[in-house]
CSV table of C-alpha atoms in Angstrom, one decimal:
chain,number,residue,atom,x,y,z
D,914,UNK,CA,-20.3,-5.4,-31.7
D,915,UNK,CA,-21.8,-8.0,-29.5
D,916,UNK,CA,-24.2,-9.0,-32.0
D,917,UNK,CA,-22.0,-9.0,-34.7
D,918,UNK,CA,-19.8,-11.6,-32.9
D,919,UNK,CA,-22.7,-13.4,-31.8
D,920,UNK,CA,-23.6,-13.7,-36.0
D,921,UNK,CA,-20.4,-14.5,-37.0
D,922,UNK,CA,-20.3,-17.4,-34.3
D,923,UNK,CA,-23.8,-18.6,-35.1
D,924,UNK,CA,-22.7,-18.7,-39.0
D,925,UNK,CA,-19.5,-20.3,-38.7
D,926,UNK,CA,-21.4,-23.5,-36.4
D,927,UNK,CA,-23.8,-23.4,-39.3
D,928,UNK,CA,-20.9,-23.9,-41.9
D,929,UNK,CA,-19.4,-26.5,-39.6
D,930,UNK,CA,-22.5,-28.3,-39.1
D,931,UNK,CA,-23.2,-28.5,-43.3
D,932,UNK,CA,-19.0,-29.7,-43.7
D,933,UNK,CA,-19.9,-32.8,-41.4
D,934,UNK,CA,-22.8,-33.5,-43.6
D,935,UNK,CA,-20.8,-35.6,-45.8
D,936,UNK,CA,-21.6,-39.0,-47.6
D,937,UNK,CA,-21.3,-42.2,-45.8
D,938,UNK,CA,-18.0,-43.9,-47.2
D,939,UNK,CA,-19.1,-47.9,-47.4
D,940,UNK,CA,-18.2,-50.7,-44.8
D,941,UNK,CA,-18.1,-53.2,-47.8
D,942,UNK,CA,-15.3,-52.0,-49.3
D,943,UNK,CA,-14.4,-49.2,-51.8
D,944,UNK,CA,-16.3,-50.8,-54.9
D,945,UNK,CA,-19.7,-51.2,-53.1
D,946,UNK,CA,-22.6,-49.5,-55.1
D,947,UNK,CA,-25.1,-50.9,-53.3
D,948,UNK,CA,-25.3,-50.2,-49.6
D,949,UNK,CA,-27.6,-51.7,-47.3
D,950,UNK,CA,-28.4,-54.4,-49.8
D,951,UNK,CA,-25.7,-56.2,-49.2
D,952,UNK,CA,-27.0,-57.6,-45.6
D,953,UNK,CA,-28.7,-59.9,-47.7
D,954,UNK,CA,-28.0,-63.9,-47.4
D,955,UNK,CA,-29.1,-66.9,-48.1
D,956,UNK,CA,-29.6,-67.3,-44.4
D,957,UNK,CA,-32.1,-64.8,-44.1
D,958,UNK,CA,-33.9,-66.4,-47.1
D,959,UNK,CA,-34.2,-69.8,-46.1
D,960,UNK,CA,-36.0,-68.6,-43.1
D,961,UNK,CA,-38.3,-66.4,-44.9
D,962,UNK,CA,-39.4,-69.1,-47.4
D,963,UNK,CA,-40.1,-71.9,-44.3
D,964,UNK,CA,-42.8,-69.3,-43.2
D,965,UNK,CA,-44.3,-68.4,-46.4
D,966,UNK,CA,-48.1,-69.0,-46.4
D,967,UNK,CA,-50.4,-70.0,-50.1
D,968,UNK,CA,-53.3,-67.5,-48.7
D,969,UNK,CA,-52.5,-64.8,-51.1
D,970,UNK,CA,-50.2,-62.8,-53.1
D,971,UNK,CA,-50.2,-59.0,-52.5
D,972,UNK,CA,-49.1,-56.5,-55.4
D,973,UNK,CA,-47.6,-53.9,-54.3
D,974,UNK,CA,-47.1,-52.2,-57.5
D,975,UNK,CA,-49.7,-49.4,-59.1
D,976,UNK,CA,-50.9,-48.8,-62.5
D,977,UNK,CA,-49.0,-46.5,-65.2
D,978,UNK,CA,-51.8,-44.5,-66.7
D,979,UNK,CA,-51.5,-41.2,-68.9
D,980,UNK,CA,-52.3,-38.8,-66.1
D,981,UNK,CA,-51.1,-40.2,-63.4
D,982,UNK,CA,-50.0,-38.8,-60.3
D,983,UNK,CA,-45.7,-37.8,-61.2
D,984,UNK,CA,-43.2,-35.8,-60.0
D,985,UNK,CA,-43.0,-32.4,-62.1
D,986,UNK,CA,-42.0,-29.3,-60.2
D,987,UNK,CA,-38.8,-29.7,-61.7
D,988,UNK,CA,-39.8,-30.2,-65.2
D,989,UNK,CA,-39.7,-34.1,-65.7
D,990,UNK,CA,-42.0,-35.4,-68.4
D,991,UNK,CA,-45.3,-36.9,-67.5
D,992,UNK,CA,-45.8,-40.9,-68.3
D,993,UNK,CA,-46.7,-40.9,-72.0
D,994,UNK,CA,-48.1,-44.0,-73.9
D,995,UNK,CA,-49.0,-44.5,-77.9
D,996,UNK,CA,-49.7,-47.0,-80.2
D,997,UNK,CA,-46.4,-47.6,-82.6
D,998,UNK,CA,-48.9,-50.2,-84.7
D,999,UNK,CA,-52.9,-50.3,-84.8
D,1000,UNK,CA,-54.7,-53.1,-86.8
D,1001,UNK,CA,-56.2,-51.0,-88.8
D,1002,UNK,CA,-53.3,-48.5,-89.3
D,1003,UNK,CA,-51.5,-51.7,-90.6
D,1004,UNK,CA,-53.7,-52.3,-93.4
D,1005,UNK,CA,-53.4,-48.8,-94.7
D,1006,UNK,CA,-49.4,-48.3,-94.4
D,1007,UNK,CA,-48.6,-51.9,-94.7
D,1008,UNK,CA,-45.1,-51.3,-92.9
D,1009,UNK,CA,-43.5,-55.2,-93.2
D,1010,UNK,CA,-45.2,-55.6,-96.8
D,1011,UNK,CA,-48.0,-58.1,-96.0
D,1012,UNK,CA,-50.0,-57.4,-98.5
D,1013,UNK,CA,-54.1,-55.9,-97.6
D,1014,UNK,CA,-55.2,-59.4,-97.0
D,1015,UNK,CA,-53.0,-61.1,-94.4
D,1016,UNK,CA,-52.6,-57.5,-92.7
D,1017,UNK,CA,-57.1,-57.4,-92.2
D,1018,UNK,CA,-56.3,-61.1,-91.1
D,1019,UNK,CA,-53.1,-60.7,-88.6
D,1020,UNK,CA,-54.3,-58.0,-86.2
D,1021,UNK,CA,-50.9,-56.0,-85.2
D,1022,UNK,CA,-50.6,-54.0,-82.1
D,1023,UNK,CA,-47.6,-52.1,-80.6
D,1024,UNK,CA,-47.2,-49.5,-77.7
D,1025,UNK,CA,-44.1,-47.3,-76.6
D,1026,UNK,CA,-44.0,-45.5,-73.6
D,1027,UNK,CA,-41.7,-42.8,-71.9
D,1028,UNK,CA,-41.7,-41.3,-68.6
D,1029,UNK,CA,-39.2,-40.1,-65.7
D,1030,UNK,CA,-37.7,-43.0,-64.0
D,1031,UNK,CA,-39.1,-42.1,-60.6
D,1032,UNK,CA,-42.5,-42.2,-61.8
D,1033,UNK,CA,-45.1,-44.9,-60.4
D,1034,UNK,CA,-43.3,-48.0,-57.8
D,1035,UNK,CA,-40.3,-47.4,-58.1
D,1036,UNK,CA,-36.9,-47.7,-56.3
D,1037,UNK,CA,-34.4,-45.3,-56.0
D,1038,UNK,CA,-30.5,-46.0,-56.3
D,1039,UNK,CA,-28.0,-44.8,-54.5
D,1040,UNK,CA,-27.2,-42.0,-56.9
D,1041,UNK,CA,-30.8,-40.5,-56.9
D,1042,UNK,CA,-28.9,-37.7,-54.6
D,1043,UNK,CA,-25.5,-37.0,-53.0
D,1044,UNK,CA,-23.9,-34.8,-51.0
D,1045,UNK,CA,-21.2,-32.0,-52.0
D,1046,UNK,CA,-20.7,-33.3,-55.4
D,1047,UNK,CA,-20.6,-37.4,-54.6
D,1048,UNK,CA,-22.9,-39.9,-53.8
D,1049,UNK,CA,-22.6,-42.9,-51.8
D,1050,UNK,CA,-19.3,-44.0,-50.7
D,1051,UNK,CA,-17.5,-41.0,-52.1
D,1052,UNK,CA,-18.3,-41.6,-55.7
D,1053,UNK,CA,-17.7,-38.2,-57.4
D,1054,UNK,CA,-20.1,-37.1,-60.2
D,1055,UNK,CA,-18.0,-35.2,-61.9
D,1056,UNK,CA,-15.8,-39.0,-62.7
D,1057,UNK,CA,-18.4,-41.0,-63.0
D,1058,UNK,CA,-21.4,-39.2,-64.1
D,1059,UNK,CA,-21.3,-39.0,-68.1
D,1060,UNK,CA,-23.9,-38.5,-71.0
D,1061,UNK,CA,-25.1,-42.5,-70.7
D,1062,UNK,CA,-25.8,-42.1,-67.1
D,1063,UNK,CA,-23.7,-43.3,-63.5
D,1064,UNK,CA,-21.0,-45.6,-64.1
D,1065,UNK,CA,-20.9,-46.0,-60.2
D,1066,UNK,CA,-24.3,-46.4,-58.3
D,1067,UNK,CA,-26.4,-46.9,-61.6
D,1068,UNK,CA,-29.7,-49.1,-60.3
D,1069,UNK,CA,-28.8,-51.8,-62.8
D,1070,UNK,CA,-26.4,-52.6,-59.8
D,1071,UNK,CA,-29.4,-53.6,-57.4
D,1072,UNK,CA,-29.7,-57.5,-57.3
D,1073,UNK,CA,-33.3,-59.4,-56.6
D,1074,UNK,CA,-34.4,-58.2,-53.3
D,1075,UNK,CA,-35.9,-61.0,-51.2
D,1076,UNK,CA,-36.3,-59.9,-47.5
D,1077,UNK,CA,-38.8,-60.1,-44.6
D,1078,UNK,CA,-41.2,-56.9,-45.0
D,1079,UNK,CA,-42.8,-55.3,-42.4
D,1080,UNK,CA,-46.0,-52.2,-43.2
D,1081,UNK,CA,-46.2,-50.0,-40.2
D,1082,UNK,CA,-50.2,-48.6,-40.8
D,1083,UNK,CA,-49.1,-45.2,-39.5
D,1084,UNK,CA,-52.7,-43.7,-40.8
D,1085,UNK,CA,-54.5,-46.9,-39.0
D,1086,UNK,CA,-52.1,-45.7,-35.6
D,1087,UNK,CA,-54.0,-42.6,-35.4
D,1088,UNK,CA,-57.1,-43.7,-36.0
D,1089,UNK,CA,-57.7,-42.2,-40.0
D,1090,UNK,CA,-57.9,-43.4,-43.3
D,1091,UNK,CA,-55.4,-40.8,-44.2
D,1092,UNK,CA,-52.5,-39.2,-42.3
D,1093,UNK,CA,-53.1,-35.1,-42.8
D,1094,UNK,CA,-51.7,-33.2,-45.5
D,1095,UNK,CA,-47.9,-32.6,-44.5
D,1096,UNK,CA,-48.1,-35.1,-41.5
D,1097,UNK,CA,-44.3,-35.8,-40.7
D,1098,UNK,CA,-43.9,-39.6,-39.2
D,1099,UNK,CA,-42.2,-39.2,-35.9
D,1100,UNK,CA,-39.7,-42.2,-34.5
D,1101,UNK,CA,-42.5,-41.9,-31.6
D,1102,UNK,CA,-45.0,-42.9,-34.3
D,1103,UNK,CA,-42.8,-46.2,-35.5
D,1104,UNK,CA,-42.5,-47.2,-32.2
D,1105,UNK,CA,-46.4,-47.2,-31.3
D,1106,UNK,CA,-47.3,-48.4,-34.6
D,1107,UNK,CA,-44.7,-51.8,-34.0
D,1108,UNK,CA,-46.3,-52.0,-30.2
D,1109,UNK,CA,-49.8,-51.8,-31.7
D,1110,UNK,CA,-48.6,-54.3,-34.7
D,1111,UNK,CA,-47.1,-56.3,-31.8
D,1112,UNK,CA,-43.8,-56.6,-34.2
D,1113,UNK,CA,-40.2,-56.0,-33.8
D,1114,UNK,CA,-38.1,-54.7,-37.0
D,1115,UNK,CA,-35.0,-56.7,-37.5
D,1116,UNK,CA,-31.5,-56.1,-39.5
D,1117,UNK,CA,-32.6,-56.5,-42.8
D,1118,UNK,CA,-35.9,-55.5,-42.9
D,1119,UNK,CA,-38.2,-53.6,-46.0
D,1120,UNK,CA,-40.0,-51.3,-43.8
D,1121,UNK,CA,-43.0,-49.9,-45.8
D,1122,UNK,CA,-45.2,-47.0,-44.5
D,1123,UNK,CA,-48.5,-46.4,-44.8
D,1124,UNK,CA,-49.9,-43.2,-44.8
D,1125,UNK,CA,-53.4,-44.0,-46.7
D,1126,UNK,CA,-52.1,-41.2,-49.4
D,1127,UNK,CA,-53.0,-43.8,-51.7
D,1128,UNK,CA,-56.8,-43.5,-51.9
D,1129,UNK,CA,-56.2,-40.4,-53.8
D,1130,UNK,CA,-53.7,-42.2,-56.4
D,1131,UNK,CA,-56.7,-42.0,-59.4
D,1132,UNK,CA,-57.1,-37.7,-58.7
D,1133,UNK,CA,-53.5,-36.7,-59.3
D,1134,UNK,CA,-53.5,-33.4,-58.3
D,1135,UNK,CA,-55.0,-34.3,-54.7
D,1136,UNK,CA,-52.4,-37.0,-54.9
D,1137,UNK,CA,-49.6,-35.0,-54.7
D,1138,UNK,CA,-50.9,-32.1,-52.9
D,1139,UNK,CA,-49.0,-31.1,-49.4
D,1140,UNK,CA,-48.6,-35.3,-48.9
D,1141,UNK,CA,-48.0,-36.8,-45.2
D,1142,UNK,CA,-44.6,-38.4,-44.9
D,1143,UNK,CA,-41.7,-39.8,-43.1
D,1144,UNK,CA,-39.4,-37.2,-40.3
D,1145,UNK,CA,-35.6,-37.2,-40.5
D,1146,UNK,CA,-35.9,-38.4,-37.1
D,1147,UNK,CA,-38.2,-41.4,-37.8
D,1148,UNK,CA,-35.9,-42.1,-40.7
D,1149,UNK,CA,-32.3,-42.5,-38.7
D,1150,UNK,CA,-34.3,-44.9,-36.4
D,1151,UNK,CA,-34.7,-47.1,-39.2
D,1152,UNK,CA,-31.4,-46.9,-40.3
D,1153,UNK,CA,-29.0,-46.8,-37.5
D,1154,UNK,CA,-31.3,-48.2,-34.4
D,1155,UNK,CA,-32.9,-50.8,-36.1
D,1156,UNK,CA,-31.2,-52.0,-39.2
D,1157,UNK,CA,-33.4,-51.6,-42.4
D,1158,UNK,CA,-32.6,-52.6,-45.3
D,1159,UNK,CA,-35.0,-50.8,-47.9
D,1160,UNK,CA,-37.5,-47.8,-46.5
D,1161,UNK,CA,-40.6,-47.8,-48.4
D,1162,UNK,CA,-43.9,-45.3,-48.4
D,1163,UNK,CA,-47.2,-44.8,-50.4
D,1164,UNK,CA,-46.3,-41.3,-51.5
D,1165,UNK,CA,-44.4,-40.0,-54.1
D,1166,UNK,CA,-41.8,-38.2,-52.2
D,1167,UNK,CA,-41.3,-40.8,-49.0
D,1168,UNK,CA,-40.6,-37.6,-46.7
D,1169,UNK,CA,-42.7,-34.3,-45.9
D,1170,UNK,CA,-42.2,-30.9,-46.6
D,1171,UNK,CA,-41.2,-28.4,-45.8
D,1172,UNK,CA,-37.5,-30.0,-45.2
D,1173,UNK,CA,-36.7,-29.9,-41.7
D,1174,UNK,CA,-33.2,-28.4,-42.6
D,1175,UNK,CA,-32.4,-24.8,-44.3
D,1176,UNK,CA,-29.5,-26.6,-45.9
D,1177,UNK,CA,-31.0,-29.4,-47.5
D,1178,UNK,CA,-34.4,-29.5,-49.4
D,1179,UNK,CA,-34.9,-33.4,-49.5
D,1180,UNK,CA,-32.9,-34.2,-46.1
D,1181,UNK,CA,-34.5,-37.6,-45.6
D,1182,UNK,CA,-33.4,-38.7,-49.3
D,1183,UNK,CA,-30.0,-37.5,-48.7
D,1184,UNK,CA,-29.5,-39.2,-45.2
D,1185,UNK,CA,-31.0,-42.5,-46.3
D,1186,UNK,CA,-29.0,-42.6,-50.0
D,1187,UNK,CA,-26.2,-40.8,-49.7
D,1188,UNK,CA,-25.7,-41.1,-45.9
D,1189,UNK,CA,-26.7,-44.7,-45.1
D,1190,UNK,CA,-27.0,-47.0,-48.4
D,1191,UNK,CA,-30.8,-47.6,-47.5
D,1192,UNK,CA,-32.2,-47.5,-50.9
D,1193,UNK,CA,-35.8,-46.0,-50.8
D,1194,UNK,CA,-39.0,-47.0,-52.5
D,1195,UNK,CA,-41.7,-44.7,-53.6
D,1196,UNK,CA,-45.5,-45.3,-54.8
D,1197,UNK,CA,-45.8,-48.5,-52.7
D,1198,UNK,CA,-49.9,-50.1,-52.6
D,1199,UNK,CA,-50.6,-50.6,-49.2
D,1200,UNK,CA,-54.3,-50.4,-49.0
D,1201,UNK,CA,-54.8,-54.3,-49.4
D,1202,UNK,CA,-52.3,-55.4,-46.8
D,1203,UNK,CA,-53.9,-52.4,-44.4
D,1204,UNK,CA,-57.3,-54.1,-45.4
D,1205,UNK,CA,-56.4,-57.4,-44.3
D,1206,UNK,CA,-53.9,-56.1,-41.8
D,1207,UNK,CA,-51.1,-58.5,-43.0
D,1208,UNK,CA,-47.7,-56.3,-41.4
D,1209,UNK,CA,-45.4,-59.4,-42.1
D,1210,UNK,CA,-44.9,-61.1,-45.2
D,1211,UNK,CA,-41.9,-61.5,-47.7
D,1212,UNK,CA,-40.8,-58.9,-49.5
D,1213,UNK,CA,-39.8,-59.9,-53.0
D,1214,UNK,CA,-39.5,-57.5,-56.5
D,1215,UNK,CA,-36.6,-56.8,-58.8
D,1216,UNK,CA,-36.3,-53.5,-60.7
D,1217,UNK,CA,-36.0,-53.0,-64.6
D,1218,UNK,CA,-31.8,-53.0,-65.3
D,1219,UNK,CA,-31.5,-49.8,-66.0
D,1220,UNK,CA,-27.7,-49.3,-66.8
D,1221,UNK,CA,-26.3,-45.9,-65.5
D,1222,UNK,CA,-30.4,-44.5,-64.3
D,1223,UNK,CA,-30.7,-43.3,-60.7
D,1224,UNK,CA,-34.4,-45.2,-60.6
D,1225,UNK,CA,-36.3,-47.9,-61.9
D,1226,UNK,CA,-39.9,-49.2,-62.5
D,1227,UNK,CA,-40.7,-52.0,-59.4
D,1228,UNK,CA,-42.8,-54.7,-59.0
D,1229,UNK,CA,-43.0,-55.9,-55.6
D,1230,UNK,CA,-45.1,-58.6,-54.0
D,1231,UNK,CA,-45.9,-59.5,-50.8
D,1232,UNK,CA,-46.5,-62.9,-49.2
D,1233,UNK,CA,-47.9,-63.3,-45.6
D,1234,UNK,CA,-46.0,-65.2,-43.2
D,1235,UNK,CA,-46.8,-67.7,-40.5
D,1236,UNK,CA,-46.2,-66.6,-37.0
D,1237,UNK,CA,-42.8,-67.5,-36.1
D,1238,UNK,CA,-42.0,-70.0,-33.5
D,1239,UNK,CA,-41.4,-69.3,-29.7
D,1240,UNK,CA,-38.0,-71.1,-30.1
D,1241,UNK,CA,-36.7,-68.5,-32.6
């Protein structure tokens, strides 16, 4: 009887504790679609361009290459590309009626491509994943969610993101080129890794993490194998102690495995999209920025407008920044 009681109690503070896991309801106002994003300003910008240095421009993004490292557990399709028009398929099938010899004299190439949204850089809105049926600031799938996609929380809504960026070399912290397989970051691991960078995040911020997973991007399968990634603890002291805007890694999956709850399966995706409005970026190249250990630059990249999709292709670039002055 005792134990019986004793289950009964255990499973009804389980229940409770999965009822207060609810979505974050926004501070912007009841339209917001966009979250964090909205701490933008023009403030914020000016300040970041006065400090822009000419030494280089970083890209952050990766190549798209058939049989590149994707997300497919569930079923989504790899990244395909083919040629729609060749030069020499032109002059056989003639397809605008050119005639043999202007089509040997115009060379005519075309591509197409297709792929799952959340394949190579990449950001994910704020409907990637929800809570109970809604995601951020209560929107219900079962309204808004239709065969074209979200008509709430579709990344189309994400504006230009221009925003001081900060890389926390998490790999470099320990001393590795690469954080082990299924490494989780720990908020204890941030903290050292801004001591060590001699940095302080601010309100605002794109904090990207590197975990040196990277160096495996051209073998796929070693790629996505058991990757290191960021702790649900780690991850609320980015959004609620610090501020971030935008939370950023160089794996696929931003997060470890196994989850750290029974309840949820991707717990760090769900806190930071559906909890917080932090949008999250995915497939971020770090190794150049690590190389030259640049850990503050401006953040700038804009994703494809993809009307009603949950992700979209990114191209970032980073631009160091001059120290800032004592005065500020």
């Amino acid at each position: 009887m005792k134990r019986l009681t004793l289950l009964l109690l255990f499973a009804a503070l389980l229940s409770h504790a999965h009822a207060e896991r609810d979505v974050g309801i926004s501070p912007w106002g009841a339209t917001d679609e966009i979250g964090q994003l909205n701490t933008m300003n023009a403030e914020q910008r000016a300040a970041i361009f006065m400090r822009l240095t000419s030494q280089r421009i970083y890209d952050l993004s990766v190549d798209y290459y058939i049989g590149m490292p994707s997300w497919q557990a569930a079923g989504d399709p790899h990244y395909r590309l083919w040629m729609t028009h060749t030069p020499g398929g032109t002059v056989i099938d003639d397809p605008l009626k050119q005639g043999e010899q202007k089509n040997r004299h115009v060379s005519y190439s075309g591509s197409a491509i297709s792929m799952y949204s959340h394949t190579g850089t990449h950001i994910d809105a704020l409907s990637h994943f929800g809570l109970n049926g809604k995601i951020w600031n209560g929107f219900p799938a079962a309204k808004y969610l239709g065969d074209r996609g979200w008509q709430r929380g579709g990344v189309e809504k994400f504006p230009p993101i221009v925003a001081r960026g900060v890389m926390l070399d998490i790999a470099a912290l320990h001393q590795q080129a690469m954080l082990p397989d299924g490494y989780r970051i720990t908020k204890d691991d941030i903290l050292a890794s801004l001591a060590r960078q001699r940095l302080q995040l601010q309100p605002g911020d794109v904090v990207l993490l590197r975990t040196g997973r990277m160096q495996r991007y051209e073998r796929a399968a070693a790629y996505m194998d058991s990757p290191p990634g960021l702790g649900l603890e780690a991850a609320k002291y980015l959004a609620e102690d610090a501020g971030v805007m935008v939370v950023g890694a160089d794996n696929l999956s931003l997060e470890a495995f196994p989850s750290e709850l029974d309840s949820d399966y991707v717990p760090v995706h769900t806190y930071l999209l559906a909890q917080r409005g932090v949008p999250i970026i995915e497939l971020a190249y770090l190794e150049e920025l690590a190389k030259d250990r640049v850990y503050e630059f401006a953040f700038i990249a804009a994703g494809l407008r993809l009307r009603g999709a949950d992700a979209a292709p990114l191209r970032p670039i980073a631009i160091p920044l001059l120290p800032q002055s004592k005065e500020h």
